[in-house]
């Protein structure tokens, strides 16, 4: 099962990054290197991976409150050792690129999901707050609706 989950998440990442590779100064392709190279155990306050993610999210135009919530989810997934699938959803594979895209494209859904993850400490009610699952065209449409150009070509 975990191979299927990992494969789905890798495919999802490739699709997301091919839709939008950069938002402003934030390079979503290299975000993983920017965020996940910060030490988790011996880091400096304000320079943990979740802090770096929050700064990138703000640079990309994510609302302050949503960037703070995303930071909390990113941190809790690690500190409370959530499942590998949830860690991946919360930025621990792609550096949070998909989280940034969701925060910009569907902020209300992101709030609902992320609050549920925090409240349930990694055991969300999937019926009440399902994982955000947009097909590439829908994601591109939603991003373009908020002024973020995508690389999706329609024929």
C-alpha positions as a Markdown table, in Angstrom:
| # | Residue | x | y | z |
|---|---|---|---|---|
| 1 | Unk | 0.0 | 0.0 | 0.0 |
| 2 | Unk | 2.8 | 2.5 | 0.9 |
| 3 | Unk | 4.3 | 2.1 | -2.6 |
| 4 | Unk | 1.0 | 3.0 | -4.1 |
| 5 | Unk | 0.7 | 6.0 | -1.8 |
| 6 | Unk | 4.2 | 7.1 | -2.6 |
| 7 | Unk | 3.7 | 6.7 | -6.3 |
| 8 | Unk | 0.5 | 8.7 | -6.2 |
| 9 | Unk | 2.2 | 11.5 | -4.3 |
| 10 | Unk | 5.1 | 11.6 | -6.7 |
| 11 | Unk | 2.8 | 11.7 | -9.7 |
| 12 | Unk | 0.8 | 14.4 | -7.9 |
| 13 | Unk | 3.9 | 16.5 | -7.3 |
| 14 | Unk | 5.0 | 16.2 | -10.9 |
| 15 | Unk | 1.6 | 17.3 | -12.2 |
| 16 | Unk | 1.4 | 20.2 | -9.7 |
| 17 | Unk | 4.9 | 21.4 | -10.6 |
| 18 | Unk | 4.2 | 21.2 | -14.3 |
| 19 | Unk | 1.1 | 23.4 | -13.8 |
| 20 | Unk | 3.0 | 26.2 | -12.1 |
| 21 | Unk | 6.8 | 26.1 | -11.5 |
| 22 | Unk | 7.2 | 29.5 | -10.0 |
| 23 | Unk | 5.1 | 32.1 | -8.2 |
| 24 | Unk | 6.8 | 35.4 | -7.9 |
| 25 | Unk | 10.2 | 34.8 | -6.5 |
| 26 | Unk | 9.2 | 31.4 | -5.1 |
| 27 | Unk | 10.7 | 28.5 | -7.2 |
| 28 | Unk | 8.3 | 25.6 | -6.5 |
| 29 | Unk | 10.7 | 23.2 | -8.2 |
| 30 | Unk | 13.5 | 24.0 | -5.8 |
| 31 | Unk | 11.3 | 24.7 | -2.8 |
| 32 | Unk | 12.1 | 21.3 | -1.4 |
| 33 | Unk | 15.8 | 22.2 | -1.2 |
| 34 | Unk | 15.0 | 25.6 | 0.4 |
| 35 | Unk | 12.6 | 24.2 | 3.0 |
| 36 | Unk | 13.8 | 20.7 | 3.9 |
| 37 | Unk | 17.5 | 21.5 | 4.3 |
| 38 | Unk | 16.8 | 23.2 | 7.6 |
| 39 | Unk | 17.7 | 21.0 | 10.6 |
| 40 | Unk | 14.8 | 19.7 | 12.6 |
| 41 | Unk | 16.5 | 18.8 | 15.9 |
| 42 | Unk | 19.5 | 21.2 | 16.1 |
| 43 | Unk | 17.9 | 24.1 | 14.2 |
| 44 | Unk | 17.7 | 27.7 | 15.2 |
| 45 | Unk | 14.4 | 29.3 | 16.3 |
| 46 | Unk | 12.8 | 30.8 | 13.2 |
| 47 | Unk | 14.8 | 28.7 | 10.8 |
| 48 | Unk | 13.1 | 25.3 | 11.0 |
| 49 | Unk | 11.6 | 23.7 | 7.9 |
| 50 | Unk | 8.1 | 24.9 | 8.8 |
| 51 | Unk | 9.5 | 28.5 | 9.3 |
| 52 | Unk | 11.1 | 28.4 | 5.9 |
| 53 | Unk | 7.8 | 27.1 | 4.4 |
| 54 | Unk | 5.8 | 29.9 | 6.0 |
| 55 | Unk | 8.2 | 32.5 | 4.5 |
| 56 | Unk | 8.0 | 30.9 | 1.1 |
| 57 | Unk | 4.2 | 30.8 | 1.3 |
| 58 | Unk | 4.0 | 34.5 | 2.2 |
| 59 | Unk | 6.3 | 35.3 | -0.6 |
| 60 | Unk | 4.1 | 33.4 | -3.0 |
| 61 | Unk | 1.1 | 35.5 | -1.8 |
| 62 | Unk | -0.6 | 33.1 | 0.6 |
| 63 | Unk | -2.7 | 35.0 | 3.2 |
| 64 | Unk | -0.9 | 35.6 | 6.6 |
| 65 | Unk | -3.5 | 33.5 | 8.6 |
| 66 | Unk | -3.4 | 30.6 | 6.1 |
| 67 | Unk | 0.5 | 30.7 | 6.0 |
| 68 | Unk | 0.5 | 30.5 | 9.8 |
| 69 | Unk | -2.0 | 27.6 | 9.8 |
| 70 | Unk | 0.1 | 25.8 | 7.1 |
| 71 | Unk | 3.2 | 26.3 | 9.2 |
| 72 | Unk | 1.5 | 24.7 | 12.1 |
| 73 | Unk | 0.3 | 21.7 | 10.0 |
| 74 | Unk | 3.8 | 21.3 | 8.6 |
| 75 | Unk | 5.3 | 21.3 | 12.1 |
| 76 | Unk | 2.8 | 19.1 | 13.7 |
| 77 | Unk | 3.1 | 16.4 | 11.0 |
| 78 | Unk | 6.8 | 16.0 | 12.0 |
| 79 | Unk | 6.7 | 16.6 | 15.7 |
| 80 | Unk | 3.7 | 14.3 | 16.3 |
| 81 | Unk | 4.9 | 11.7 | 13.8 |
| 82 | Unk | 1.8 | 11.6 | 11.7 |
| 83 | Unk | 1.5 | 8.9 | 9.1 |
| 84 | Unk | 3.8 | 9.0 | 6.1 |
| 85 | Unk | 0.9 | 9.8 | 3.8 |
| 86 | Unk | -0.1 | 12.8 | 5.9 |
| 87 | Unk | 3.5 | 13.9 | 6.2 |
| 88 | Unk | 3.7 | 13.9 | 2.4 |
| 89 | Unk | 0.4 | 15.9 | 2.2 |
| 90 | Unk | 1.9 | 18.3 | 4.7 |
| 91 | Unk | 5.0 | 19.1 | 2.8 |
| 92 | Unk | 7.6 | 16.6 | 3.8 |
| 93 | Unk | 8.2 | 15.3 | 0.3 |
| 94 | Unk | 7.9 | 18.4 | -1.9 |
| 95 | Unk | 8.8 | 21.1 | 0.6 |
| 96 | Unk | 5.2 | 22.2 | 0.7 |
| 97 | Unk | 4.8 | 23.2 | -2.9 |
| 98 | Unk | 1.4 | 21.5 | -3.2 |
| 99 | Unk | 0.3 | 23.2 | 0.0 |
| 100 | Unk | 1.1 | 26.6 | -1.4 |
| 101 | Unk | -0.8 | 25.8 | -4.6 |
| 102 | Unk | -3.8 | 24.7 | -2.6 |
| 103 | Unk | -3.7 | 27.7 | -0.3 |
| 104 | Unk | -3.8 | 30.0 | -3.3 |
| 105 | Unk | -6.3 | 28.0 | -5.4 |
| 106 | Unk | -8.7 | 26.8 | -2.8 |
| 107 | Unk | -8.0 | 28.6 | 0.5 |
| 108 | Unk | -11.3 | 27.7 | 2.2 |
| 109 | Unk | -10.7 | 24.0 | 1.5 |
| 110 | Unk | -7.2 | 24.4 | 2.8 |
| 111 | Unk | -8.4 | 25.9 | 6.0 |
| 112 | Unk | -11.0 | 23.2 | 6.5 |
| 113 | Unk | -8.5 | 20.4 | 5.9 |
| 114 | Unk | -5.6 | 21.9 | 7.8 |
| 115 | Unk | -7.7 | 22.8 | 10.8 |
| 116 | Unk | -9.1 | 19.3 | 10.9 |
| 117 | Unk | -5.6 | 17.8 | 10.8 |
| 118 | Unk | -4.5 | 20.0 | 13.7 |
| 119 | Unk | -7.7 | 19.3 | 15.7 |
| 120 | Unk | -7.5 | 15.5 | 15.1 |
| 121 | Unk | -3.7 | 15.5 | 15.6 |
| 122 | Unk | -3.2 | 13.6 | 12.3 |
| 123 | Unk | -6.4 | 11.5 | 12.4 |
| 124 | Unk | -8.9 | 13.6 | 10.5 |
| 125 | Unk | -12.4 | 12.6 | 9.7 |
| 126 | Unk | -12.1 | 12.1 | 5.9 |
| 127 | Unk | -15.8 | 12.7 | 5.4 |
| 128 | Unk | -15.8 | 16.0 | 7.2 |
| 129 | Unk | -12.5 | 17.3 | 5.9 |
| 130 | Unk | -11.4 | 15.3 | 2.9 |
| 131 | Unk | -7.9 | 15.5 | 1.4 |
| 132 | Unk | -7.8 | 18.3 | -1.3 |
| 133 | Unk | -7.9 | 16.4 | -4.6 |
| 134 | Unk | -8.1 | 18.7 | -7.6 |
| 135 | Unk | -7.5 | 17.4 | -11.1 |
| 136 | Unk | -4.8 | 19.4 | -13.0 |
| 137 | Unk | -7.2 | 21.4 | -15.1 |
| 138 | Unk | -9.4 | 22.4 | -12.2 |
| 139 | Unk | -6.3 | 23.5 | -10.2 |
| 140 | Unk | -5.0 | 25.5 | -13.2 |
| 141 | Unk | -8.4 | 27.1 | -13.6 |
| 142 | Unk | -8.6 | 28.1 | -9.9 |
| 143 | Unk | -5.0 | 29.4 | -9.9 |
| 144 | Unk | -5.7 | 31.4 | -13.1 |
| 145 | Unk | -8.9 | 32.8 | -11.5 |
| 146 | Unk | -6.6 | 34.4 | -8.8 |
| 147 | Unk | -4.1 | 35.7 | -11.3 |
| 148 | Unk | -1.5 | 32.9 | -11.3 |
| 149 | Unk | -0.7 | 31.9 | -14.8 |
| 150 | Unk | -0.4 | 28.1 | -15.4 |
| 151 | Unk | 1.4 | 26.2 | -18.1 |
| 152 | Unk | -1.7 | 24.1 | -19.0 |
| 153 | Unk | -2.4 | 24.2 | -22.7 |
| 154 | Unk | -6.0 | 23.5 | -23.8 |
| 155 | Unk | -6.7 | 22.4 | -27.3 |
